[in-house]
PDB file of N, CA and C in Angstrom:
ATOM      1  N   MET A   1     118.608  80.857  96.301  1.00  0.00           N
ATOM      2  CA  MET A   1     117.667  80.771  97.393  1.00  0.00           C
ATOM      3  C   MET A   1     116.339  81.400  96.968  1.00  0.00           C
ATOM      4  N   ASN A   2     115.254  80.716  97.242  1.00  0.00           N
ATOM      5  CA  ASN A   2     113.923  81.178  96.854  1.00  0.00           C
ATOM      6  C   ASN A   2     113.279  81.911  98.028  1.00  0.00           C
ATOM      7  N   HIS A   3     113.090  83.214  97.867  1.00  0.00           N
ATOM      8  CA  HIS A   3     112.494  84.031  98.916  1.00  0.00           C
ATOM      9  C   HIS A   3     111.000  84.243  98.717  1.00  0.00           C
ATOM     10  N   ALA A   4     110.434  83.688  97.644  1.00  0.00           N
ATOM     11  CA  ALA A   4     109.027  83.910  97.320  1.00  0.00           C
ATOM     12  C   ALA A   4     108.084  83.521  98.463  1.00  0.00           C
ATOM     13  N   PRO A   5     108.241  82.371  99.108  1.00  0.00           N
ATOM     14  CA  PRO A   5     107.314  82.038 100.201  1.00  0.00           C
ATOM     15  C   PRO A   5     107.317  83.083 101.323  1.00  0.00           C
ATOM     16  N   ALA A   6     108.479  83.569 101.682  1.00  0.00           N
ATOM     17  CA  ALA A   6     108.561  84.585 102.737  1.00  0.00           C
ATOM     18  C   ALA A   6     107.916  85.892 102.283  1.00  0.00           C
ATOM     19  N   LEU A   7     108.098  86.249 101.020  1.00  0.00           N
ATOM     20  CA  LEU A   7     107.475  87.455 100.483  1.00  0.00           C
ATOM     21  C   LEU A   7     105.961  87.322 100.454  1.00  0.00           C
ATOM     22  N   LYS A   8     105.480  86.150 100.090  1.00  0.00           N
ATOM     23  CA  LYS A   8     104.037  85.896 100.062  1.00  0.00           C
ATOM     24  C   LYS A   8     103.452  86.022 101.473  1.00  0.00           C
ATOM     25  N   THR A   9     104.138  85.448 102.456  1.00  0.00           N
ATOM     26  CA  THR A   9     103.672  85.521 103.834  1.00  0.00           C
ATOM     27  C   THR A   9     103.671  86.966 104.326  1.00  0.00           C
ATOM     28  N   ALA A  10     104.720  87.709 104.043  1.00  0.00           N
ATOM     29  CA  ALA A  10     104.794  89.111 104.457  1.00  0.00           C
ATOM     30  C   ALA A  10     103.675  89.924 103.807  1.00  0.00           C
ATOM     31  N   THR A  11     103.388  89.636 102.557  1.00  0.00           N
ATOM     32  CA  THR A  11     102.313  90.338 101.860  1.00  0.00           C
ATOM     33  C   THR A  11     100.973  89.999 102.496  1.00  0.00           C
ATOM     34  N   GLN A  12     100.745  88.731 102.789  1.00  0.00           N
ATOM     35  CA  GLN A  12      99.496  88.314 103.433  1.00  0.00           C
ATOM     36  C   GLN A  12      99.296  89.035 104.761  1.00  0.00           C
ATOM     37  N   LEU A  13     100.342  89.102 105.562  1.00  0.00           N
ATOM     38  CA  LEU A  13     100.246  89.753 106.866  1.00  0.00           C
ATOM     39  C   LEU A  13      99.957  91.243 106.721  1.00  0.00           C
ATOM     40  N   ALA A  14     100.613  91.887 105.767  1.00  0.00           N
ATOM     41  CA  ALA A  14     100.383  93.317 105.545  1.00  0.00           C
ATOM     42  C   ALA A  14      98.960  93.576 105.069  1.00  0.00           C
ATOM     43  N   VAL A  15      98.476  92.760 104.138  1.00  0.00           N
ATOM     44  CA  VAL A  15      97.118  92.933 103.621  1.00  0.00           C
ATOM     45  C   VAL A  15      96.108  92.744 104.745  1.00  0.00           C
ATOM     46  N   ARG A  16      96.312  91.746 105.581  1.00  0.00           N
ATOM     47  CA  ARG A  16      95.423  91.526 106.731  1.00  0.00           C
ATOM     48  C   ARG A  16      95.444  92.720 107.676  1.00  0.00           C
ATOM     49  N   ALA A  17      96.638  93.231 107.963  1.00  0.00           N
ATOM     50  CA  ALA A  17      96.773  94.363 108.886  1.00  0.00           C
ATOM     51  C   ALA A  17      96.097  95.620 108.345  1.00  0.00           C
ATOM     52  N   ILE A  18      96.109  95.777 107.035  1.00  0.00           N
ATOM     53  CA  ILE A  18      95.478  96.941 106.408  1.00  0.00           C
ATOM     54  C   ILE A  18      93.961  96.824 106.441  1.00  0.00           C
ATOM     55  N   GLY A  19      93.459  95.615 106.412  1.00  0.00           N
ATOM     56  CA  GLY A  19      92.017  95.420 106.455  1.00  0.00           C
ATOM     57  C   GLY A  19      91.466  94.616 105.306  1.00  0.00           C
ATOM     58  N   GLY A  20      92.347  93.946 104.569  1.00  0.00           N
ATOM     59  CA  GLY A  20      91.900  93.072 103.488  1.00  0.00           C
ATOM     60  C   GLY A  20      92.295  93.561 102.115  1.00  0.00           C
ATOM     61  N   ILE A  21      91.898  92.792 101.119  1.00  0.00           N
ATOM     62  CA  ILE A  21      92.288  93.062  99.737  1.00  0.00           C
ATOM     63  C   ILE A  21      91.748  94.397  99.248  1.00  0.00           C
ATOM     64  N   ASN A  22      90.489  94.700  99.559  1.00  0.00           N
ATOM     65  CA  ASN A  22      89.919  95.969  99.097  1.00  0.00           C
ATOM     66  C   ASN A  22      90.680  97.164  99.659  1.00  0.00           C
ATOM     67  N   ALA A  23      90.981  97.114 100.944  1.00  0.00           N
ATOM     68  CA  ALA A  23      91.714  98.205 101.576  1.00  0.00           C
ATOM     69  C   ALA A  23      93.130  98.314 101.018  1.00  0.00           C
ATOM     70  N   ALA A  24      93.777  97.169 100.790  1.00  0.00           N
ATOM     71  CA  ALA A  24      95.134  97.178 100.241  1.00  0.00           C
ATOM     72  C   ALA A  24      95.147  97.737  98.822  1.00  0.00           C
ATOM     73  N   ALA A  25      94.144  97.380  98.042  1.00  0.00           N
ATOM     74  CA  ALA A  25      94.053  97.911  96.681  1.00  0.00           C
ATOM     75  C   ALA A  25      93.816  99.416  96.700  1.00  0.00           C
ATOM     76  N   ALA A  26      93.070  99.888  97.687  1.00  0.00           N
ATOM     77  CA  ALA A  26      92.767 101.316  97.779  1.00  0.00           C
ATOM     78  C   ALA A  26      93.996 102.165  98.104  1.00  0.00           C
ATOM     79  N   VAL A  27      94.974 101.591  98.808  1.00  0.00           N
ATOM     80  CA  VAL A  27      96.150 102.380  99.193  1.00  0.00           C
ATOM     81  C   VAL A  27      97.338 102.168  98.262  1.00  0.00           C
ATOM     82  N   THR A  28      97.223 101.231  97.331  1.00  0.00           N
ATOM     83  CA  THR A  28      98.313 100.981  96.381  1.00  0.00           C
ATOM     84  C   THR A  28      97.884 101.369  94.971  1.00  0.00           C
ATOM     85  N   CYS A  29      98.786 101.211  94.041  1.00  0.00           N
ATOM     86  CA  CYS A  29      98.512 101.551  92.644  1.00  0.00           C
ATOM     87  C   CYS A  29      98.066 100.323  91.847  1.00  0.00           C
ATOM     88  N   VAL A  30      97.691  99.257  92.534  1.00  0.00           N
ATOM     89  CA  VAL A  30      97.284  98.024  91.863  1.00  0.00           C
ATOM     90  C   VAL A  30      95.884  97.613  92.312  1.00  0.00           C
ATOM     91  N   GLY A  31      95.252  96.770  91.524  1.00  0.00           N
ATOM     92  CA  GLY A  31      93.894  96.335  91.812  1.00  0.00           C
ATOM     93  C   GLY A  31      93.829  95.107  92.695  1.00  0.00           C
ATOM     94  N   ARG A  32      92.586  94.736  92.998  1.00  0.00           N
ATOM     95  CA  ARG A  32      92.317  93.589  93.867  1.00  0.00           C
ATOM     96  C   ARG A  32      92.917  92.290  93.337  1.00  0.00           C
ATOM     97  N   THR A  33      92.784  92.063  92.042  1.00  0.00           N
ATOM     98  CA  THR A  33      93.289  90.816  91.458  1.00  0.00           C
ATOM     99  C   THR A  33      94.793  90.705  91.645  1.00  0.00           C
ATOM    100  N   ARG A  34      95.495  91.786  91.418  1.00  0.00           N
ATOM    101  CA  ARG A  34      96.962  91.768  91.546  1.00  0.00           C
ATOM    102  C   ARG A  34      97.357  91.573  93.013  1.00  0.00           C
ATOM    103  N   ILE A  35      96.672  92.241  93.922  1.00  0.00           N
ATOM    104  CA  ILE A  35      96.966  92.052  95.353  1.00  0.00           C
ATOM    105  C   ILE A  35      96.783  90.587  95.720  1.00  0.00           C
ATOM    106  N   SER A  36      95.729  89.989  95.216  1.00  0.00           N
ATOM    107  CA  SER A  36      95.468  88.571  95.473  1.00  0.00           C
ATOM    108  C   SER A  36      96.597  87.703  94.930  1.00  0.00           C
ATOM    109  N   GLU A  37      97.075  88.008  93.737  1.00  0.00           N
ATOM    110  CA  GLU A  37      98.184  87.244  93.148  1.00  0.00           C
ATOM    111  C   GLU A  37      99.449  87.367  93.978  1.00  0.00           C
ATOM    112  N   TYR A  38      99.693  88.547  94.535  1.00  0.00           N
ATOM    113  CA  TYR A  38     100.886  88.757  95.348  1.00  0.00           C
ATOM    114  C   TYR A  38     100.889  87.874  96.589  1.00  0.00           C
ATOM    115  N   GLN A  39      99.708  87.488  97.076  1.00  0.00           N
ATOM    116  CA  GLN A  39      99.593  86.645  98.276  1.00  0.00           C
ATOM    117  C   GLN A  39      99.533  85.161  97.958  1.00  0.00           C
ATOM    118  N   ASN A  40      99.125  84.818  96.753  1.00  0.00           N
ATOM    119  CA  ASN A  40      98.844  83.437  96.356  1.00  0.00           C
ATOM    120  C   ASN A  40     100.138  82.656  96.117  1.00  0.00           C
ATOM    121  N   ARG A  41     100.342  81.609  96.885  1.00  0.00           N
ATOM    122  CA  ARG A  41     101.560  80.797  96.732  1.00  0.00           C
ATOM    123  C   ARG A  41     101.584  80.000  95.431  1.00  0.00           C
ATOM    124  N   ASN A  42     100.445  79.901  94.749  1.00  0.00           N
ATOM    125  CA  ASN A  42     100.401  79.221  93.460  1.00  0.00           C
ATOM    126  C   ASN A  42     100.720  80.159  92.299  1.00  0.00           C
ATOM    127  N   SER A  43     100.901  81.431  92.590  1.00  0.00           N
ATOM    128  CA  SER A  43     101.256  82.423  91.580  1.00  0.00           C
ATOM    129  C   SER A  43     102.732  82.772  91.736  1.00  0.00           C
ATOM    130  N   GLU A  44     103.423  82.913  90.628  1.00  0.00           N
ATOM    131  CA  GLU A  44     104.845  83.273  90.676  1.00  0.00           C
ATOM    132  C   GLU A  44     105.053  84.764  90.913  1.00  0.00           C
ATOM    133  N   THR A  45     103.995  85.545  90.824  1.00  0.00           N
ATOM    134  CA  THR A  45     104.081  86.990  90.947  1.00  0.00           C
ATOM    135  C   THR A  45     104.248  87.409  92.401  1.00  0.00           C
ATOM    136  N   THR A  46     105.236  88.243  92.661  1.00  0.00           N
ATOM    137  CA  THR A  46     105.410  88.824  93.987  1.00  0.00           C
ATOM    138  C   THR A  46     105.269  90.338  93.870  1.00  0.00           C
ATOM    139  N   ALA A  47     104.961  90.965  94.977  1.00  0.00           N
ATOM    140  CA  ALA A  47     104.761  92.413  94.980  1.00  0.00           C
ATOM    141  C   ALA A  47     106.067  93.123  94.637  1.00  0.00           C
ATOM    142  N   PRO A  48     106.002  94.094  93.713  1.00  0.00           N
ATOM    143  CA  PRO A  48     107.194  94.887  93.440  1.00  0.00           C
ATOM    144  C   PRO A  48     107.537  95.750  94.664  1.00  0.00           C
ATOM    145  N   VAL A  49     108.737  96.225  94.721  1.00  0.00           N
ATOM    146  CA  VAL A  49     109.225  96.955  95.887  1.00  0.00           C
ATOM    147  C   VAL A  49     108.342  98.152  96.223  1.00  0.00           C
ATOM    148  N   ASP A  50     107.919  98.915  95.230  1.00  0.00           N
ATOM    149  CA  ASP A  50     107.114 100.104  95.526  1.00  0.00           C
ATOM    150  C   ASP A  50     105.785  99.730  96.184  1.00  0.00           C
ATOM    151  N   VAL A  51     105.173  98.657  95.736  1.00  0.00           N
ATOM    152  CA  VAL A  51     103.905  98.207  96.319  1.00  0.00           C
ATOM    153  C   VAL A  51     104.160  97.640  97.716  1.00  0.00           C
ATOM    154  N   ALA A  52     105.217  96.885  97.887  1.00  0.00           N
ATOM    155  CA  ALA A  52     105.547  96.314  99.191  1.00  0.00           C
ATOM    156  C   ALA A  52     105.789  97.420 100.223  1.00  0.00           C
ATOM    157  N   ILE A  53     106.434  98.487  99.815  1.00  0.00           N
ATOM    158  CA  ILE A  53     106.696  99.603 100.722  1.00  0.00           C
ATOM    159  C   ILE A  53     105.384 100.243 101.178  1.00  0.00           C
ATOM    160  N   VAL A  54     104.480 100.478 100.241  1.00  0.00           N
ATOM    161  CA  VAL A  54     103.185 101.067 100.578  1.00  0.00           C
ATOM    162  C   VAL A  54     102.402 100.142 101.510  1.00  0.00           C
ATOM    163  N   LEU A  55     102.396  98.855 101.203  1.00  0.00           N
ATOM    164  CA  LEU A  55     101.700  97.906 102.070  1.00  0.00           C
ATOM    165  C   LEU A  55     102.284  97.948 103.491  1.00  0.00           C
ATOM    166  N   ASP A  56     103.590  97.971 103.593  1.00  0.00           N
ATOM    167  CA  ASP A  56     104.232  98.027 104.915  1.00  0.00           C
ATOM    168  C   ASP A  56     103.901  99.331 105.637  1.00  0.00           C
ATOM    169  N   GLU A  57     103.862 100.438 104.912  1.00  0.00           N
ATOM    170  CA  GLU A  57     103.566 101.724 105.541  1.00  0.00           C
ATOM    171  C   GLU A  57     102.162 101.756 106.136  1.00  0.00           C
ATOM    172  N   PHE A  58     101.205 101.113 105.459  1.00  0.00           N
ATOM    173  CA  PHE A  58      99.821 101.142 105.915  1.00  0.00           C
ATOM    174  C   PHE A  58      99.476 100.000 106.860  1.00  0.00           C
ATOM    175  N   ALA A  59     100.348  99.012 106.956  1.00  0.00           N
ATOM    176  CA  ALA A  59     100.067  97.845 107.818  1.00  0.00           C
ATOM    177  C   ALA A  59     100.228  98.182 109.286  1.00  0.00           C
TER     178      ALA A  59
END
């Protein structure tokens, strides 16, 4: 089962709730480009658990 679309959607919602890519990058250990990749359905990269937890905490 492919959970990537659901993870991408959850990441998008968290990033929006935080205030956008810049704000999400500021509260995580990753940069803007990586945050963007985590949301992009054309990228195979999903947020690692530690980053997802931080995004959820700040969302």
